[in-house]
Structures are given as structure tokens and as C-alpha cells.
Short mmCIF file of C-alpha atoms and ligand atoms in Angstrom, two decimals:
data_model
loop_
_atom_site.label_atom_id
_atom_site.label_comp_id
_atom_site.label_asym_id
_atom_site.label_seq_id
_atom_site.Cartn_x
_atom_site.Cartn_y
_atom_site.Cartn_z
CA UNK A 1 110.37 94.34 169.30
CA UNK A 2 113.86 96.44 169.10
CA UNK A 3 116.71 94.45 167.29
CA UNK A 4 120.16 95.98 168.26
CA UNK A 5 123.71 94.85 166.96
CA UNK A 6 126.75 95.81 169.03
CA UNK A 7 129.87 94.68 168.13
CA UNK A 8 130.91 91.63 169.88
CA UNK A 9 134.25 92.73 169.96
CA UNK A 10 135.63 89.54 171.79
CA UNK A 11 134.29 87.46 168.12
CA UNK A 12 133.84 90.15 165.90
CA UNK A 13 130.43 89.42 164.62
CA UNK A 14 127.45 91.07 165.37
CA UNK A 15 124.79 89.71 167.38
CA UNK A 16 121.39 90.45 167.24
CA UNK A 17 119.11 90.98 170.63
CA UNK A 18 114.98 90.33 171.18
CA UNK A 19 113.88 92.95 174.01
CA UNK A 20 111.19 90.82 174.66
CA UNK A 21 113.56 88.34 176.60
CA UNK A 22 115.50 91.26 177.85
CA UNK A 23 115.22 91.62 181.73
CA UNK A 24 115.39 95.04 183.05
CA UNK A 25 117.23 96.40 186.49
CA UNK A 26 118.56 99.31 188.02
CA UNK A 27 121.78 99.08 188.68
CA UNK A 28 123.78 95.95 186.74
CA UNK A 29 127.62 95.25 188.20
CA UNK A 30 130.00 93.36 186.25
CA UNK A 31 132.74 91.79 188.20
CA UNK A 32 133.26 89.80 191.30
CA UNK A 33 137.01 91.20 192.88
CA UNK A 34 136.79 93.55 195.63
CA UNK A 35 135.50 96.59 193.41
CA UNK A 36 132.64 94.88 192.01
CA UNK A 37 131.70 93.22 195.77
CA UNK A 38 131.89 96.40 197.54
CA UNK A 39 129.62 98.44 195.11
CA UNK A 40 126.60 95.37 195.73
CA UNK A 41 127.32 95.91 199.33
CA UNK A 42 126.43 99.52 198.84
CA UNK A 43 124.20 99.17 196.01
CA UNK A 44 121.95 97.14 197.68
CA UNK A 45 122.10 99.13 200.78
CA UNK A 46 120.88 101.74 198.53
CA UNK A 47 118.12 99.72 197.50
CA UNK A 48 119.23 99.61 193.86
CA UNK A 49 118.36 96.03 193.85
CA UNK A 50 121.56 95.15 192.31
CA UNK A 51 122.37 92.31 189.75
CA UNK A 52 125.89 91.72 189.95
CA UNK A 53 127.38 89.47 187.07
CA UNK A 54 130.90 87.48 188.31
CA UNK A 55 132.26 86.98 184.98
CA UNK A 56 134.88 83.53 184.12
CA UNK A 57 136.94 84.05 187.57
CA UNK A 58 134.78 84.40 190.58
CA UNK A 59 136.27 86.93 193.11
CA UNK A 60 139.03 88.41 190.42
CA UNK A 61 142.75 88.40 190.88
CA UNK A 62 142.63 87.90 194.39
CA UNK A 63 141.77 83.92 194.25
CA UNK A 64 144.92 83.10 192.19
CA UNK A 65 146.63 84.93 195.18
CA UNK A 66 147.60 83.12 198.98
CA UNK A 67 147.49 84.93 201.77
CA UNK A 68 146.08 88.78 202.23
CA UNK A 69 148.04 90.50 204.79
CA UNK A 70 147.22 94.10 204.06
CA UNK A 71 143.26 94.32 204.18
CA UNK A 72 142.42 96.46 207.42
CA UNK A 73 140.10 94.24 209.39
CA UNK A 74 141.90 90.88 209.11
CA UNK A 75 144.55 91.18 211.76
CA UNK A 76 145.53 87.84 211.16
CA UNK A 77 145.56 87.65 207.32
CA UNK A 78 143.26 85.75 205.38
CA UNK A 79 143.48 84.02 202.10
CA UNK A 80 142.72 85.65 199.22
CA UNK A 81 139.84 83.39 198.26
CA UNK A 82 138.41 83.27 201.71
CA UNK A 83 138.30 87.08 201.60
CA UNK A 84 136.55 87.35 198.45
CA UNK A 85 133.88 84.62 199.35
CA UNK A 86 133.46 87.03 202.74
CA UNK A 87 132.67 90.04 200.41
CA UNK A 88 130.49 87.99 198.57
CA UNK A 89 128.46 86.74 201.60
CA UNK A 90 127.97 90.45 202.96
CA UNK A 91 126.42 91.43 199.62
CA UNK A 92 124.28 88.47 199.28
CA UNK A 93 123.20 89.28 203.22
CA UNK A 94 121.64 92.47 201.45
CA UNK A 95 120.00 90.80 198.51
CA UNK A 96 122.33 91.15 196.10
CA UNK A 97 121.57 89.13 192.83
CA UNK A 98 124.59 87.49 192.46
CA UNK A 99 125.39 85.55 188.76
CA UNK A 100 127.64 83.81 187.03
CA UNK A 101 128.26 85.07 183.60
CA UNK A 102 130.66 86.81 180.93
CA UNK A 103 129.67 90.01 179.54
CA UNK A 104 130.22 89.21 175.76
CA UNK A 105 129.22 92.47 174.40
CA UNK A 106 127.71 95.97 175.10
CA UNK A 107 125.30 98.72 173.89
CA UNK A 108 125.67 101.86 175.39
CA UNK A 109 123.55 104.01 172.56
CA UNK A 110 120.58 103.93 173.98
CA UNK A 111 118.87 105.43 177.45
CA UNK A 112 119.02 102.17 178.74
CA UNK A 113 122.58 100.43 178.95
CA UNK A 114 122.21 97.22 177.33
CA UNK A 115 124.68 94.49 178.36
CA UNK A 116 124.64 90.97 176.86
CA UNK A 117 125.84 88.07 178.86
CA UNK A 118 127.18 84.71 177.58
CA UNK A 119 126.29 85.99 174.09
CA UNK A 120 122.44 85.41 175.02
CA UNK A 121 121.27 87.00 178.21
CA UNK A 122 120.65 90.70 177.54
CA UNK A 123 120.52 92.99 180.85
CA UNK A 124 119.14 96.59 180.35
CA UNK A 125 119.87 98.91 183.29
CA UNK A 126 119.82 102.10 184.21
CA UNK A 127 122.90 102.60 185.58
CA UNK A 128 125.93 99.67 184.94
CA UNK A 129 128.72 99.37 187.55
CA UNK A 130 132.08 98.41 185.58
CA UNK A 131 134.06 96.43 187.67
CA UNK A 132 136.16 94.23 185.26
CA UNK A 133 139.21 94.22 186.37
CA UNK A 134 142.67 93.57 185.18
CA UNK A 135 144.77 90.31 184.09
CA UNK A 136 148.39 90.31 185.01
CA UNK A 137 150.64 89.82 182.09
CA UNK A 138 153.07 85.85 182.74
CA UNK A 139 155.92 85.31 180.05
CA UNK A 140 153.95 81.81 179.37
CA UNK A 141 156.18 79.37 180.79
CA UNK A 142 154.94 76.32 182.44
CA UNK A 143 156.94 76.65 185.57
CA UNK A 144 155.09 79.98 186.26
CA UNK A 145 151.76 77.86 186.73
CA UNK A 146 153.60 74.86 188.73
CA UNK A 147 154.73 77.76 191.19
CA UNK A 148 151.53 80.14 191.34
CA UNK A 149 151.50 80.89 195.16
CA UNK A 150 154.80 79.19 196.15
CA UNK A 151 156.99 81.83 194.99
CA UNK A 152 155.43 83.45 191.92
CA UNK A 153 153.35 86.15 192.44
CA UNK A 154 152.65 89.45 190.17
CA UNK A 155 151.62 92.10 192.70
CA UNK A 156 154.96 92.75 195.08
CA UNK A 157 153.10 95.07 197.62
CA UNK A 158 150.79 92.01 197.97
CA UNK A 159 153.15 89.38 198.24
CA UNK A 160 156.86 91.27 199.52
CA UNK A 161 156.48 90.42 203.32
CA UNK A 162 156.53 87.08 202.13
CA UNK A 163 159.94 87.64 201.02
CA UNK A 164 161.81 89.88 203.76
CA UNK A 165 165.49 89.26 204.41
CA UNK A 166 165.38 87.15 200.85
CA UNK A 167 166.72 87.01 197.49
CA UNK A 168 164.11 88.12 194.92
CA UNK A 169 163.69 88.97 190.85
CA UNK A 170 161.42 91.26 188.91
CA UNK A 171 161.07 90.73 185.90
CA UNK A 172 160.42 93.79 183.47
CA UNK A 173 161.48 97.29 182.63
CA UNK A 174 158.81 99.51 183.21
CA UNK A 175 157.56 102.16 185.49
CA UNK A 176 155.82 98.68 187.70
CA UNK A 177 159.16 96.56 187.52
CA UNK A 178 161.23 99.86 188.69
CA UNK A 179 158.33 100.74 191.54
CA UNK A 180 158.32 96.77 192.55
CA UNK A 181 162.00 96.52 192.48
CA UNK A 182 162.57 99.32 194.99
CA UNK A 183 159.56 98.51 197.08
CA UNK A 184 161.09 94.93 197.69
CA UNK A 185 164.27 96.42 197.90
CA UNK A 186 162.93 97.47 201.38
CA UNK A 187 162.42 94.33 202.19
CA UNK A 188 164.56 91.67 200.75
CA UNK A 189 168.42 91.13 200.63
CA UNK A 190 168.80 91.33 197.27
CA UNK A 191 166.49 92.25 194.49
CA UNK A 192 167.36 91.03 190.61
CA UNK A 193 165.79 92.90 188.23
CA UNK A 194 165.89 90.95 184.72
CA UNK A 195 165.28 93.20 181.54
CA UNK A 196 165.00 91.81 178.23
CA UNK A 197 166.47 94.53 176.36
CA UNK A 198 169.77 96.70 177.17
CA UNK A 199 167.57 99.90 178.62
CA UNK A 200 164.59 100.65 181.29
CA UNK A 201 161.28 101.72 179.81
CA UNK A 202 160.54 103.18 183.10
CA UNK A 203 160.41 107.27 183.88
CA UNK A 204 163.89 108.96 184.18
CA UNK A 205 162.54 109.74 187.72
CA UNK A 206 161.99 105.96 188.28
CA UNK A 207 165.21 104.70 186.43
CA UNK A 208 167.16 106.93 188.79
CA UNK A 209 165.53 105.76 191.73
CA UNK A 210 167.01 101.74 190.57
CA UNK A 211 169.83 102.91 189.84
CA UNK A 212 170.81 104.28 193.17
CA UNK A 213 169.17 101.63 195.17
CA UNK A 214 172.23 99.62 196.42
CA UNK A 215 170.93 96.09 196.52
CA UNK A 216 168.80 96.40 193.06
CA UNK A 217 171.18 94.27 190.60
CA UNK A 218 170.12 94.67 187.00
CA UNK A 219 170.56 92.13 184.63
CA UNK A 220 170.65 93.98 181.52
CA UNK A 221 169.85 91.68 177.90
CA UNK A 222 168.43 88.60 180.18
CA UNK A 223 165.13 86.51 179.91
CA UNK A 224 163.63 83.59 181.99
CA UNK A 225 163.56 80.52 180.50
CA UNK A 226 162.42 78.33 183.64
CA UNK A 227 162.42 78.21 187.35
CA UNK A 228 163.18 75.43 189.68
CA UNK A 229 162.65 74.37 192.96
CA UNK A 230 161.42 71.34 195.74
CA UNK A 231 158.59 73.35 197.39
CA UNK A 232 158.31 76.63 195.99
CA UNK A 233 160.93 78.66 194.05
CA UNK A 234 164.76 78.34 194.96
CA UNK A 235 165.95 79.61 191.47
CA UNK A 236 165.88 80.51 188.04
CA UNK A 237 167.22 79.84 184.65
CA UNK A 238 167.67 82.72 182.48
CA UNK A 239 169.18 83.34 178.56
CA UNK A 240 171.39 86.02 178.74
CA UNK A 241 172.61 87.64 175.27
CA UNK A 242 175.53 87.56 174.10
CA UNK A 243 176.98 89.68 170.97
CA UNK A 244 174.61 89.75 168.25
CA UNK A 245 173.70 85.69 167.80
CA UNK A 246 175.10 84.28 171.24
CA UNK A 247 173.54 83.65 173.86
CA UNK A 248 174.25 81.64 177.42
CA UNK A 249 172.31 80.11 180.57
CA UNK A 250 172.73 82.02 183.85
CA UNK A 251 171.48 80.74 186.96
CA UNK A 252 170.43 82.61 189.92
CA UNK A 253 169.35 81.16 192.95
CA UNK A 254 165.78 83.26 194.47
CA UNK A 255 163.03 82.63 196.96
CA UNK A 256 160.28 85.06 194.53
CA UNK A 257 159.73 85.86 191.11
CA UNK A 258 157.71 88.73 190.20
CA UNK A 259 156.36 89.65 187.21
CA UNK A 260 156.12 93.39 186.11
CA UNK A 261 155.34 92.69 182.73
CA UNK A 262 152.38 94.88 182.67
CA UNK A 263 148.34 94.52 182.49
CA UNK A 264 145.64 93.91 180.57
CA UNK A 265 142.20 96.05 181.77
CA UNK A 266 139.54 94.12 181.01
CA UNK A 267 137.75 96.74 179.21
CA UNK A 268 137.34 95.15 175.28
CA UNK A 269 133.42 94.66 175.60
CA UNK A 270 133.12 98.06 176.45
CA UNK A 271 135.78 100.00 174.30
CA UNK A 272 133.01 100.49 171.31
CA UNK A 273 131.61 103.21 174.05
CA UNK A 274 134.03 104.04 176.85
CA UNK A 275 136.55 105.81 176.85
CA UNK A 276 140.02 104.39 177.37
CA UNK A 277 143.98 105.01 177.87
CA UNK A 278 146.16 103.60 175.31
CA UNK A 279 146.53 100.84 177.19
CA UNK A 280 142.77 99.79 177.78
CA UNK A 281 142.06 101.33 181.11
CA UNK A 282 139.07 103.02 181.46
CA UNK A 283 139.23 106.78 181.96
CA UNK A 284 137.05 107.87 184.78
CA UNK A 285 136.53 111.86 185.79
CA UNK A 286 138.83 112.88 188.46
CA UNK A 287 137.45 112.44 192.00
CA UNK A 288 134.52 110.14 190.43
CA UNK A 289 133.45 106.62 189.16
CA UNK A 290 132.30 108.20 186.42
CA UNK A 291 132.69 107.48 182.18
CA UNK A 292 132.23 108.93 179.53
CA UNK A 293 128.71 107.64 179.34
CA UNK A 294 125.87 108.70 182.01
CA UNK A 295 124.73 106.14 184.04
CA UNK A 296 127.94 103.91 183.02
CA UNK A 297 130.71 104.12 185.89
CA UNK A 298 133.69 102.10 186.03
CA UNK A 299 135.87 100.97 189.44
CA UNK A 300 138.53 98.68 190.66
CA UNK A 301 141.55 97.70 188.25
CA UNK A 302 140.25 97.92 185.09
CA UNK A 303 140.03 101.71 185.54
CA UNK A 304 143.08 101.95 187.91
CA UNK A 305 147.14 101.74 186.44
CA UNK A 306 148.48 102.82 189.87
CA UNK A 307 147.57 101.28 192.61
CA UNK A 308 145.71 98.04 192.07
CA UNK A 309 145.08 97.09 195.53
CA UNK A 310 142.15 95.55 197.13
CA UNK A 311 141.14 98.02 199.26
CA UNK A 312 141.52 101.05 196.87
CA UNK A 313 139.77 98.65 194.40
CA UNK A 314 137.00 98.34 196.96
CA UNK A 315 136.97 102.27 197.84
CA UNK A 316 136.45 102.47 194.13
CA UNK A 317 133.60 100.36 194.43
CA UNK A 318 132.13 102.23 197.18
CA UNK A 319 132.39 105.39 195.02
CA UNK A 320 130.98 103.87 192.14
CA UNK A 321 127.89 102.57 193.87
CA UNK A 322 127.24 105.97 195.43
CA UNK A 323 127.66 107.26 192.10
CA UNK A 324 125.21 105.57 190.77
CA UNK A 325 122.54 105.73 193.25
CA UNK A 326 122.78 110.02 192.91
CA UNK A 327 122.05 109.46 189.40
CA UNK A 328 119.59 107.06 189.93
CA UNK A 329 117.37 109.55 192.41
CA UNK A 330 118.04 112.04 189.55
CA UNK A 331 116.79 110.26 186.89
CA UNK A 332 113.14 109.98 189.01
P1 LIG B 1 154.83 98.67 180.58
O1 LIG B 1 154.10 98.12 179.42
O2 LIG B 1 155.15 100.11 180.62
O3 LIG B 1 156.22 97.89 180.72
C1 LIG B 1 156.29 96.51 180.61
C2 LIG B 1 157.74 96.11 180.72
O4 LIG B 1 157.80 94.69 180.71
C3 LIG B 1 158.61 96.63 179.59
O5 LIG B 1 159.88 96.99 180.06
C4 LIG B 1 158.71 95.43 178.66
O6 LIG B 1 159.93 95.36 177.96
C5 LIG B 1 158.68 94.28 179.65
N1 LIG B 1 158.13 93.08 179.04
C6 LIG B 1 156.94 92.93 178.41
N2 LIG B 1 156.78 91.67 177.99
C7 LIG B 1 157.90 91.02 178.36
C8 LIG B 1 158.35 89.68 178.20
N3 LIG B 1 157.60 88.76 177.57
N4 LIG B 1 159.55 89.34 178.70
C9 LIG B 1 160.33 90.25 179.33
N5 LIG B 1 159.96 91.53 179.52
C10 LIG B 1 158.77 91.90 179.04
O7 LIG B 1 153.97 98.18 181.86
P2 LIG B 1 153.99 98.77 183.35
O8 LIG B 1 153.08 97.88 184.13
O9 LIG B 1 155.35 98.97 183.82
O10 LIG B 1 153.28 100.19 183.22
C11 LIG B 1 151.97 100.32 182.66
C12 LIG B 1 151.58 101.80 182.65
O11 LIG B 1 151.38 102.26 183.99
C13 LIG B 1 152.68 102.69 182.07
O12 LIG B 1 152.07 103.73 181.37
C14 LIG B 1 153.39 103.22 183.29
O13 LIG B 1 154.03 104.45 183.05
C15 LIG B 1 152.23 103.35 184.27
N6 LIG B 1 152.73 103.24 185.65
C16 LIG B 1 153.01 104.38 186.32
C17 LIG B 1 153.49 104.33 187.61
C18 LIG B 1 153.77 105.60 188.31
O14 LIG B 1 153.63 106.66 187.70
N7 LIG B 1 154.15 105.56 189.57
C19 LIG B 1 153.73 103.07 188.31
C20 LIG B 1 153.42 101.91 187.51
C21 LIG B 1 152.95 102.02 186.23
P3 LIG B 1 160.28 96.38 176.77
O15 LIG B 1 160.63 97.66 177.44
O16 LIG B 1 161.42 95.72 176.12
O17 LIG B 1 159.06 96.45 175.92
#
């Protein structure tokens, strides 16, 4: 019997492991968005025999999200959701072991990649898919919830088209609120950008690129405080500053409100081991799903500041699993 103790990084405490219960596989992949789909679909086309773990929110980011537009192969659009229970039924068609379940902690020290689920259920495979994700970053207030697909979204290359010919904000001041601000700039009549502070974090490259964009409006020293609406978002309220200890309520009146606050990769569990950004994304060699660690490979969001789409997510996915299965008819 082998007792390990990797840092459950989530709690802080150790936790101890029997092998004896441990189940073994080839090829383990966290995640359940498009990345982590597409590399079971591949994986077990391979036959890896994959065991693919969904973790808290079944399909990813795409379920809190309406309709999909730009996935090639859905002429007519097709909710997010629906998509992602689509990808799931094409891996399952080629055995896939599909399972809910959290990774709570990880043990990448050893020749096998040990991965504990739900803080009991330890998985050791030979080669481990990351496909984690990222969470979109909301300010916290309630009206963001009440409006989650009826005028709220945080992804405007997803959700724009929604909002042609209409008034829009973006909320932030980094290098995502300058490229969603001129990207719906295209689209919409007026775009609002709302920064907290009195200057852009964004690139000078990026900053200019606002700046001369004629319909961009920035509200300089502003904050939302609430949105209202009958059936979706008409408008928001927002605290502009005033002077050093003044402040006033500005209303605008807008169709969408995007947020550009920034990301969090889901990468904690693995950060003990895998090398990541600053931020938490998961560095991966250029051209490759690979880590840091052999055998470990990482795809979709959570190794991906740029684009964060779907279907690069799922081309990630589709590298990852052939990744894995050259290093798996290596290892022989
Ligand atoms: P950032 O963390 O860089 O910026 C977040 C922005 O949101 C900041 O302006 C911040 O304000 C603001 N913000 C954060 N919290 C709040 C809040 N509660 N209320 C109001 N405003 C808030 O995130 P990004 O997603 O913009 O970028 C992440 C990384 O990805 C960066 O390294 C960026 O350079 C990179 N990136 C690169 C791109 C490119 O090269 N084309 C495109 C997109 C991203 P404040 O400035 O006051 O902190």
C-alpha cells in the first residue's frame, strides 16, 4: 500500500490516498465544455478508453450561455446547452466513461498521474487530459443573475449579433474590455465602455484602437450599481465619481451588458505541478497540448487567454487527445 499527500490546495490540508481503492486508466479527462468533449471523442476513437470527469458544471461555460450562432455545423444556431449535451452524446456513442465529479486535488510526482476526485476517488492514469476551463469574472450584483441570458452575457464575440444596430456597455479596462468594445463597435450603435478608474489597463496598441473608434464612449471613474429592465436589459445604473468623496447616479439606457472583467483558469488543483501564467492559465508548448509534465496536457480555456471560443476550445481538445495517444504508443 502507497500513502501519498498532495496538497489539496482548494482546503489546504493534506489528504491521504489507499492505492488499493485506486482505479487505474489510460487516459483520464477533466472537464465537460467543448475541449474536454472533443478530446473523449478522439480519445476513445483512439481506443484510450477514456474516463472523462465533468466536474460541478456539466458542459462548462457554454450552458450559462443562450443561443450558439458561431459553431460551423449548426446553420441554424443551437443553444448552448443543447450543443454541449450533442458533444456529450457523440463521445458516449464511442464508449466514453463519462462522470460526474470535482477534481479536489492532484499528484503529478509519480509515473502515474494521480488525480483525486470529490476528495475520495483517486484516478491513476497514464496520460491526464486538462480540460478545466475558465470562470468569467461578474461584479456580484444580483441583477447580473436576474438577467443571465436576457441581456448579460460575458463573451461579446458569442453574444454581439444579438445586439446589432443597439446600444451596448462593457464593462472593464483591459486588453478584453478594449478588444470587446471595438468588436461590438462593429456591430452596435453605440458602445459604452464603463471603467472604474480614470485610465485603460489595456495595451497602448489597444487603448489607441478605443480611442479612435467613433461610437466607443468611455465613461471614465464609473461603476454599475444595478441594471433594470421588463424582459431583459433596457438600462443601467451606474456611480460615477465625483472629486475626491462625491459621487452621483448616472443612468444609461442599453439593450447588453458585458462584462470584461477578466478570468479565472481553473487551474488551482493542478498549480502544485503545472506550470502557469501569472494569472493561472496553464502554459502549454507552442504548437502542442502539452505541460510541463509528460503525459499531463492541458486544452480549452483554462490554458487559452485569447481566444476562448468553442471551437478553438474544441480544436484544443482534438490536439490534446492526439497528444496523448502518441505518448501513449510511446510509452509501450
Ligand atoms: P485584466 O485583468 O487585464 O483587466 C481587467 C479589467 O477589469 C481591469 O481594467 C480592471 O480594472 C477591471 N475590473 C476588474 N474588476 C472590476 C470590478 N469589480 N469593477 C470594475 N472593473 C473591474 O483582464 P483581461 O481579461 O482584460 O486580460 C487578461 C489577460 O489577457 C491580460 O494579460 C491581457 O493582456 C490578455 N489579453 C490579451 C489580448 C490580446 O493580446 N489581444 C486580448 C485579451 C486579453 P483596473 O484596471 O482598475 O484593475
Amino acid at each position: 500500500m502507497e500513502i501519498f499527500k498532495p496538497l489539496d490546495l482548494q482546503k489546504n490540508v493534506p489528504i491521504v490516498a489507499d492505492t488499493e481503492k485506486n482505479e487505474i486508466v489510460r487516459c483520464l479527462i477533466i472537464g465537460s465544455g467543448p475541449a474536454g468533449y472533443t478530446a473523449a471523442i478522439y480519445a476513445s476513437r483512439a481506443n484510450l478508453n477514456p474516463v472523462l470527469y465533468t466536474g460541478l458544471e456539466m458542459g462548462g461555460q457554454l450552458t450559462t450561455t443562450t443561443d450558439v450562432e458561431n459553431y460551423p455545423g449548426y446553420p441554424e444556431g443551437i443553444t448552448g446547452p443543447r450543443m454541449m449535451e450533442d458533444f456529450k452524446r457523440q463521445a458516449e456513442r464511442f464508449g466514453a466513461d463519462i462522470r460526474f465529479g470535482i477534481a479536489t486535488a492532484a499528484d503529478f510526482s509519480g509515473k502515474k498521474r494521480k488525480v483525486i476526485f470529490d476528495d475520495n476517488k483517486v484516478i491513476e492514469a497514464d496520460a491526464v487530459i486538462i480540460a478545466t476551463g475558465a470562470t468569467a469574472k461578474y461584479l456580484g450584483l444580483e441583477s447580473e443573475k436576474k438577467y443571465a441570458g436576457m441581456g448579460v452575457s460575458a463573451c461579446a464575440t458569442c453574444d454581439g449579433f444579438f445586439y446589432k444596430g443597439k446600444d451596448v456597455a462593457v464593462v472593464g479596462g483591459g486588453d478584453t474590455a478594449a478588444e470587446e468594445a471595438t468588436y461590438l463597435a462593429g456591430l452596435c450603435r453605440k458602445v459604452y465602455l464603463i471603467v472604474r478608474r480614470d485610465v485603460l489597463r489595456a495595451s497602448k496598441a489597444m487603448q489607441d484602437r478605443v480611442f479612435r473608434t467613433w461610437n466607443i464612449e468611455i465613461l471614465w471613474e464609473h461603476q454599475p450599481l444595478d441594471l433594470f429592465g421588463e424582459n431583459g436589459v433596457e438600462g443601467a445604473i451606474l456611480i460615477k465619481k465625483k472629486g475626491t468623496h462625491q459621487e452621483e447616479k448616472v443612468k444609461i439606457k442599453i439593450d447588453g451588458f458585458f462584462l470584461a472583467i477578466g478570468h479565472t483558469p481553473n487551474s488551482d488543483v493542478f498549480k502544485q505541478y503545472i506550470e502557469t501564467d501569472q494569472v493561472g492559465y496553464i502554459k502549454t508548448v507552442a504548437g502542442s497540448s502539452k505541460t510541463n509534465v509528460v503525459g499531463v496536457f492541458a486544452a480549452g480555456d483554462v490554458q487559452d487567454p485569447h481566444y476562448r471560443q468553442a471551437v478553438t476550445a474544441a480544436g484544443s481538445g482534438c490536439m490534446a487527445a492526439i497528444d496523448a495517444e502518441r505518448y501513449l504508443s510511446d510509452l509501450k
